[in-house]
Amino acid sequence: QVQLVESGGGVVQPGRSLTLSCAASDFTFSTYAMHWVRQAPGEGLEWVAAISYDGSEESYADSVKGRFTISRDNSKNTAYLQMSSLRAEDTAVFYCAKGGERYSHGSTYINSWGQGTLVTVSS
Amino acid sequence: DIQMTQSPSSLSASVGDTVTITCRASQGISIYLAWYQQKPGRVPKLLVYAATNLQSGVPSRFSGSGSGTHFTLTITNLQPEDVATYYCQKYNSAPRITFGPGTKVEIK
């Protein structure tokens, strides 16, 4: 059973930075693309970023491009989302998610989700 | 950018009914379309990928169809546990992985 455990959420002031981590287990992490998806309170799902299985390609939603950076460490089975210049509208539950196809460069559906970590941007 | 729309935004149906949710892409996306179910307070769950492929473990009352710009998710014999918000997602190319706005399904 795939396990994805996010950490690093919390309350942060506007303009500050925060890094989320996603610890993965029970699957071959290094062969799957990973995604971050967020959901603002009472709102729908918004795809944020994806990284290819080998870390060679990254992709971002326009709303976070230039402010967020996705990365991964295949030796640690962990994905990351570095968030900077945070805004109130970034307040959301952030989900780490696993791509559904092996050796994808990012354009995949998602077949496993973590439980999410809440990021609140507020002064 | 390719935009995704869903209709209706919400619906109410009776147990046993057949429900159809439509997802449209503003440009063709072949069959790179997935459907997710998110029950209240829960994590999203993959139902269908590649437009028509049912994810393992998903009840057969769920089915997906379509290609290009028009897709549907059909729930036959609607059950109380199907109360949820359903999202389509296109994944034909990064960086434009996009979710639809969602369709909320309730029981009458």
mmCIF file of C-alpha atoms in Angstrom:
data_model
loop_
_atom_site.group_PDB
_atom_site.id
_atom_site.type_symbol
_atom_site.label_atom_id
_atom_site.label_comp_id
_atom_site.label_asym_id
_atom_site.label_seq_id
_atom_site.Cartn_x
_atom_site.Cartn_y
_atom_site.Cartn_z
ATOM 1 C CA GLN A 1 0.000 0.000 0.000
ATOM 2 C CA VAL A 2 1.531 3.294 -1.148
ATOM 3 C CA GLN A 3 2.228 5.682 1.676
ATOM 4 C CA LEU A 4 2.806 9.412 1.248
ATOM 5 C CA VAL A 5 3.302 11.489 4.378
ATOM 6 C CA GLU A 6 3.512 15.254 4.110
ATOM 7 C CA SER A 7 5.094 17.486 6.693
ATOM 8 C CA GLY A 8 6.176 21.075 7.056
ATOM 9 C CA GLY A 9 2.858 22.874 6.961
ATOM 10 C CA GLY A 10 1.927 25.594 9.401
ATOM 11 C CA VAL A 11 1.201 29.267 9.775
ATOM 12 C CA VAL A 12 3.526 31.648 7.960
ATOM 13 C CA GLN A 13 3.479 35.390 7.390
ATOM 14 C CA PRO A 14 2.949 36.829 3.920
ATOM 15 C CA GLY A 15 6.189 37.147 2.017
ATOM 16 C CA ARG A 16 7.934 34.435 3.992
ATOM 17 C CA SER A 17 9.075 30.997 2.895
ATOM 18 C CA LEU A 18 8.170 27.445 3.822
ATOM 19 C CA THR A 19 9.300 24.023 2.659
ATOM 20 C CA LEU A 20 7.027 20.990 2.535
ATOM 21 C CA SER A 21 8.334 17.425 2.535
ATOM 22 C CA CYS A 22 6.721 14.230 1.364
ATOM 23 C CA ALA A 23 8.079 10.933 2.631
ATOM 24 C CA ALA A 24 7.161 8.056 0.345
ATOM 25 C CA SER A 25 7.178 4.340 1.026
ATOM 26 C CA ASP A 26 5.958 0.975 -0.218
ATOM 27 C CA PHE A 27 6.635 1.645 -3.885
ATOM 28 C CA THR A 28 9.665 2.219 -6.089
ATOM 29 C CA PHE A 29 9.842 5.988 -5.590
ATOM 30 C CA SER A 30 12.558 6.585 -8.161
ATOM 31 C CA THR A 31 10.398 5.366 -11.053
ATOM 32 C CA TYR A 32 7.373 7.628 -10.623
ATOM 33 C CA ALA A 33 6.707 11.305 -11.177
ATOM 34 C CA MET A 34 5.515 13.169 -8.117
ATOM 35 C CA HIS A 35 3.024 16.010 -7.844
ATOM 36 C CA TRP A 36 1.878 18.621 -5.406
ATOM 37 C CA VAL A 37 -1.816 19.541 -5.512
ATOM 38 C CA ARG A 38 -3.500 22.065 -3.245
ATOM 39 C CA GLN A 39 -7.010 22.781 -2.114
ATOM 40 C CA ALA A 40 -7.988 26.097 -0.592
ATOM 41 C CA PRO A 41 -10.674 25.957 2.110
ATOM 42 C CA GLY A 42 -14.017 25.128 0.516
ATOM 43 C CA GLU A 43 -12.539 25.186 -2.978
ATOM 44 C CA GLY A 44 -11.616 22.704 -5.685
ATOM 45 C CA LEU A 45 -8.375 20.976 -6.484
ATOM 46 C CA GLU A 46 -5.515 22.969 -7.999
ATOM 47 C CA TRP A 47 -2.491 21.231 -9.456
ATOM 48 C CA VAL A 48 0.653 23.036 -8.268
ATOM 49 C CA ALA A 49 3.759 21.286 -9.564
ATOM 50 C CA ALA A 50 5.188 18.033 -10.860
ATOM 51 C CA ILE A 51 8.646 16.530 -11.109
ATOM 52 C CA SER A 52 9.733 13.696 -13.360
ATOM 53 C CA TYR A 53 10.750 10.343 -11.955
ATOM 54 C CA ASP A 54 14.446 11.183 -12.221
ATOM 55 C CA GLY A 55 14.177 14.835 -11.257
ATOM 56 C CA SER A 56 15.234 16.053 -14.696
ATOM 57 C CA GLU A 57 12.003 17.917 -15.468
ATOM 58 C CA GLU A 58 9.863 20.218 -13.378
ATOM 59 C CA SER A 59 6.576 21.864 -14.225
ATOM 60 C CA TYR A 60 4.482 24.461 -12.424
ATOM 61 C CA ALA A 61 1.100 26.094 -12.440
ATOM 62 C CA ASP A 62 1.213 29.709 -13.554
ATOM 63 C CA SER A 63 -0.007 30.784 -10.110
ATOM 64 C CA VAL A 64 3.184 29.559 -8.430
ATOM 65 C CA LYS A 65 5.795 29.735 -11.168
ATOM 66 C CA GLY A 66 8.858 31.638 -9.998
ATOM 67 C CA ARG A 67 7.855 31.332 -6.342
ATOM 68 C CA PHE A 68 7.677 27.583 -5.737
ATOM 69 C CA THR A 69 10.283 24.914 -6.474
ATOM 70 C CA ILE A 70 9.648 21.196 -6.563
ATOM 71 C CA SER A 71 12.488 18.766 -6.003
ATOM 72 C CA ARG A 72 13.135 15.194 -4.998
ATOM 73 C CA ASP A 73 15.800 13.054 -3.410
ATOM 74 C CA ASN A 74 15.460 9.530 -4.712
ATOM 75 C CA SER A 75 18.021 8.279 -2.205
ATOM 76 C CA LYS A 76 15.695 9.401 0.594
ATOM 77 C CA ASN A 77 12.378 8.575 -1.113
ATOM 78 C CA THR A 78 11.317 12.137 -0.455
ATOM 79 C CA ALA A 79 9.801 14.943 -2.501
ATOM 80 C CA TYR A 80 9.864 18.602 -1.536
ATOM 81 C CA LEU A 81 8.052 21.818 -2.298
ATOM 82 C CA GLN A 82 9.934 25.001 -1.493
ATOM 83 C CA MET A 83 7.545 27.925 -1.307
ATOM 84 C CA SER A 84 8.683 31.525 -1.198
ATOM 85 C CA SER A 85 7.002 34.944 -1.359
ATOM 86 C CA LEU A 86 3.913 33.348 0.124
ATOM 87 C CA ARG A 87 0.603 35.128 -0.264
ATOM 88 C CA ALA A 88 -2.700 34.876 1.557
ATOM 89 C CA GLU A 89 -4.157 33.149 -1.508
ATOM 90 C CA ASP A 90 -1.636 30.313 -1.076
ATOM 91 C CA THR A 91 -3.525 29.226 2.047
ATOM 92 C CA ALA A 92 -4.560 25.639 1.358
ATOM 93 C CA VAL A 93 -4.160 21.987 2.167
ATOM 94 C CA PHE A 94 -1.197 20.783 0.134
ATOM 95 C CA TYR A 95 -1.297 17.175 -1.034
ATOM 96 C CA CYS A 96 1.697 15.168 -2.159
ATOM 97 C CA ALA A 97 0.645 12.773 -4.894
ATOM 98 C CA LYS A 98 2.139 9.974 -6.956
ATOM 99 C CA GLY A 99 1.931 9.788 -10.707
ATOM 100 C CA GLY A 100 0.182 6.796 -12.144
ATOM 101 C CA GLU A 101 2.640 5.780 -14.842
ATOM 102 C CA ARG A 102 6.204 4.596 -14.499
ATOM 103 C CA TYR A 103 9.020 6.699 -15.928
ATOM 104 C CA SER A 104 6.790 9.674 -16.624
ATOM 105 C CA HIS A 105 8.222 13.151 -17.074
ATOM 106 C CA GLY A 106 5.301 14.714 -15.238
ATOM 107 C CA SER A 107 2.245 14.476 -17.444
ATOM 108 C CA THR A 108 0.358 11.739 -15.629
ATOM 109 C CA TYR A 109 -2.805 11.134 -13.765
ATOM 110 C CA ILE A 110 -2.497 10.687 -10.003
ATOM 111 C CA ASN A 111 -3.196 7.352 -8.378
ATOM 112 C CA SER A 112 -2.138 7.938 -4.772
ATOM 113 C CA TRP A 113 -2.486 10.889 -2.442
ATOM 114 C CA GLY A 114 -1.100 11.808 0.946
ATOM 115 C CA GLN A 115 -3.363 13.064 3.712
ATOM 116 C CA GLY A 116 -2.273 16.649 3.109
ATOM 117 C CA THR A 117 -0.650 19.368 5.175
ATOM 118 C CA LEU A 118 -2.282 22.719 5.868
ATOM 119 C CA VAL A 119 -0.436 25.894 4.987
ATOM 120 C CA THR A 120 -1.923 29.102 6.342
ATOM 121 C CA VAL A 121 -0.497 32.397 5.160
ATOM 122 C CA SER A 122 -1.529 35.108 7.570
ATOM 123 C CA SER A 123 -0.047 37.997 9.464
ATOM 124 C CA ASP B 1 -3.988 27.309 -22.097
ATOM 125 C CA ILE B 2 -6.544 24.535 -22.353
ATOM 126 C CA GLN B 3 -9.483 25.178 -20.063
ATOM 127 C CA MET B 4 -11.547 22.447 -18.450
ATOM 128 C CA THR B 5 -15.224 22.878 -17.677
ATOM 129 C CA GLN B 6 -17.659 20.537 -15.958
ATOM 130 C CA SER B 7 -21.410 20.373 -15.965
ATOM 131 C CA PRO B 8 -23.493 20.456 -13.991
ATOM 132 C CA SER B 9 -21.765 22.127 -11.065
ATOM 133 C CA SER B 10 -24.040 20.191 -8.749
ATOM 134 C CA LEU B 11 -26.824 17.671 -8.970
ATOM 135 C CA SER B 12 -29.236 15.842 -6.745
ATOM 136 C CA ALA B 13 -30.422 12.373 -7.665
ATOM 137 C CA SER B 14 -32.156 9.424 -6.062
ATOM 138 C CA VAL B 15 -30.608 6.153 -5.000
ATOM 139 C CA GLY B 16 -30.625 3.834 -7.976
ATOM 140 C CA ASP B 17 -30.566 6.615 -10.558
ATOM 141 C CA THR B 18 -28.056 6.930 -13.363
ATOM 142 C CA VAL B 19 -26.006 10.117 -13.170
ATOM 143 C CA THR B 20 -23.884 11.624 -15.933
ATOM 144 C CA ILE B 21 -21.249 14.293 -15.420
ATOM 145 C CA THR B 22 -19.725 16.052 -18.407
ATOM 146 C CA CYS B 23 -16.220 17.439 -18.745
ATOM 147 C CA ARG B 24 -15.159 19.514 -21.716
ATOM 148 C CA ALA B 25 -11.724 20.654 -22.817
ATOM 149 C CA SER B 26 -11.314 23.863 -24.783
ATOM 150 C CA GLN B 27 -8.940 22.012 -27.130
ATOM 151 C CA GLY B 28 -8.465 18.360 -27.941
ATOM 152 C CA ILE B 29 -6.633 16.316 -25.347
ATOM 153 C CA SER B 30 -7.008 12.880 -26.920
ATOM 154 C CA ILE B 31 -7.773 10.481 -24.066
ATOM 155 C CA TYR B 32 -5.533 12.112 -21.440
ATOM 156 C CA LEU B 33 -8.384 12.579 -19.000
ATOM 157 C CA ALA B 34 -8.857 11.261 -15.486
ATOM 158 C CA TRP B 35 -11.758 11.391 -13.033
ATOM 159 C CA TYR B 36 -11.462 11.695 -9.266
ATOM 160 C CA GLN B 37 -13.930 11.360 -6.415
ATOM 161 C CA GLN B 38 -13.521 13.399 -3.253
ATOM 162 C CA LYS B 39 -15.870 12.592 -0.409
ATOM 163 C CA PRO B 40 -16.419 15.278 2.241
ATOM 164 C CA GLY B 41 -13.371 15.616 4.461
ATOM 165 C CA ARG B 42 -11.488 12.944 2.537
ATOM 166 C CA VAL B 43 -8.552 12.720 0.164
ATOM 167 C CA PRO B 44 -9.315 12.529 -3.573
ATOM 168 C CA LYS B 45 -9.468 9.077 -5.124
ATOM 169 C CA LEU B 46 -8.742 8.105 -8.712
ATOM 170 C CA LEU B 47 -11.743 6.550 -10.461
ATOM 171 C CA VAL B 48 -10.906 6.560 -14.167
ATOM 172 C CA TYR B 49 -7.762 7.232 -16.204
ATOM 173 C CA ALA B 50 -7.143 7.475 -19.928
ATOM 174 C CA ALA B 51 -10.778 8.505 -20.294
ATOM 175 C CA THR B 52 -12.230 5.000 -20.052
ATOM 176 C CA ASN B 53 -9.998 2.848 -17.847
ATOM 177 C CA LEU B 54 -11.490 2.020 -14.464
ATOM 178 C CA GLN B 55 -8.931 2.129 -11.658
ATOM 179 C CA SER B 56 -8.498 -1.152 -9.830
ATOM 180 C CA GLY B 57 -10.960 -1.537 -6.974
ATOM 181 C CA VAL B 58 -13.441 1.041 -8.235
ATOM 182 C CA PRO B 59 -17.002 -0.304 -8.457
ATOM 183 C CA SER B 60 -18.179 -1.151 -11.948
ATOM 184 C CA ARG B 61 -21.126 1.227 -11.626
ATOM 185 C CA PHE B 62 -18.626 3.945 -12.492
ATOM 186 C CA SER B 63 -17.639 4.330 -16.133
ATOM 187 C CA GLY B 64 -15.903 6.909 -18.275
ATOM 188 C CA SER B 65 -16.205 7.721 -21.944
ATOM 189 C CA GLY B 66 -15.105 10.263 -24.505
ATOM 190 C CA SER B 67 -12.074 11.568 -26.318
ATOM 191 C CA GLY B 68 -10.870 14.827 -27.776
ATOM 192 C CA THR B 69 -12.853 17.568 -26.088
ATOM 193 C CA HIS B 70 -15.910 15.838 -24.645
ATOM 194 C CA PHE B 71 -15.866 13.356 -21.783
ATOM 195 C CA THR B 72 -18.417 11.860 -19.434
ATOM 196 C CA LEU B 73 -18.399 10.066 -16.105
ATOM 197 C CA THR B 74 -21.453 7.915 -15.579
ATOM 198 C CA ILE B 75 -22.596 6.472 -12.288
ATOM 199 C CA THR B 76 -25.266 3.830 -12.696
ATOM 200 C CA ASN B 77 -27.356 2.670 -9.738
ATOM 201 C CA LEU B 78 -26.309 5.642 -7.594
ATOM 202 C CA GLN B 79 -25.544 4.692 -3.994
ATOM 203 C CA PRO B 80 -25.509 6.804 -0.808
ATOM 204 C CA GLU B 81 -21.745 6.352 -0.550
ATOM 205 C CA ASP B 82 -21.341 8.083 -3.920
ATOM 206 C CA VAL B 83 -22.081 11.456 -2.341
ATOM 207 C CA ALA B 84 -18.954 13.394 -3.237
ATOM 208 C CA THR B 85 -17.459 16.008 -5.479
ATOM 209 C CA TYR B 86 -16.166 14.668 -8.783
ATOM 210 C CA TYR B 87 -13.298 16.278 -10.664
ATOM 211 C CA CYS B 88 -11.970 15.705 -14.138
ATOM 212 C CA GLN B 89 -8.298 16.316 -14.841
ATOM 213 C CA LYS B 90 -6.419 16.649 -18.077
ATOM 214 C CA TYR B 91 -2.831 15.468 -18.228
ATOM 215 C CA ASN B 92 -1.920 15.572 -21.886
ATOM 216 C CA SER B 93 1.043 17.841 -21.281
ATOM 217 C CA ALA B 94 2.947 19.404 -18.494
ATOM 218 C CA PRO B 95 3.032 22.126 -17.399
ATOM 219 C CA ARG B 96 -0.654 22.327 -18.111
ATOM 220 C CA ILE B 97 -2.068 19.653 -15.849
ATOM 221 C CA THR B 98 -5.467 21.041 -14.972
ATOM 222 C CA PHE B 99 -8.418 19.993 -12.854
ATOM 223 C CA GLY B 100 -11.974 20.846 -13.725
ATOM 224 C CA PRO B 101 -14.002 22.917 -11.245
ATOM 225 C CA GLY B 102 -15.839 19.901 -9.842
ATOM 226 C CA THR B 103 -19.367 18.525 -9.735
ATOM 227 C CA LYS B 104 -21.046 18.001 -6.396
ATOM 228 C CA VAL B 105 -23.324 14.960 -6.257
ATOM 229 C CA GLU B 106 -25.970 14.710 -3.565
ATOM 230 C CA ILE B 107 -28.753 12.248 -2.802
ATOM 231 C CA LYS B 108 -32.376 13.424 -2.887
#
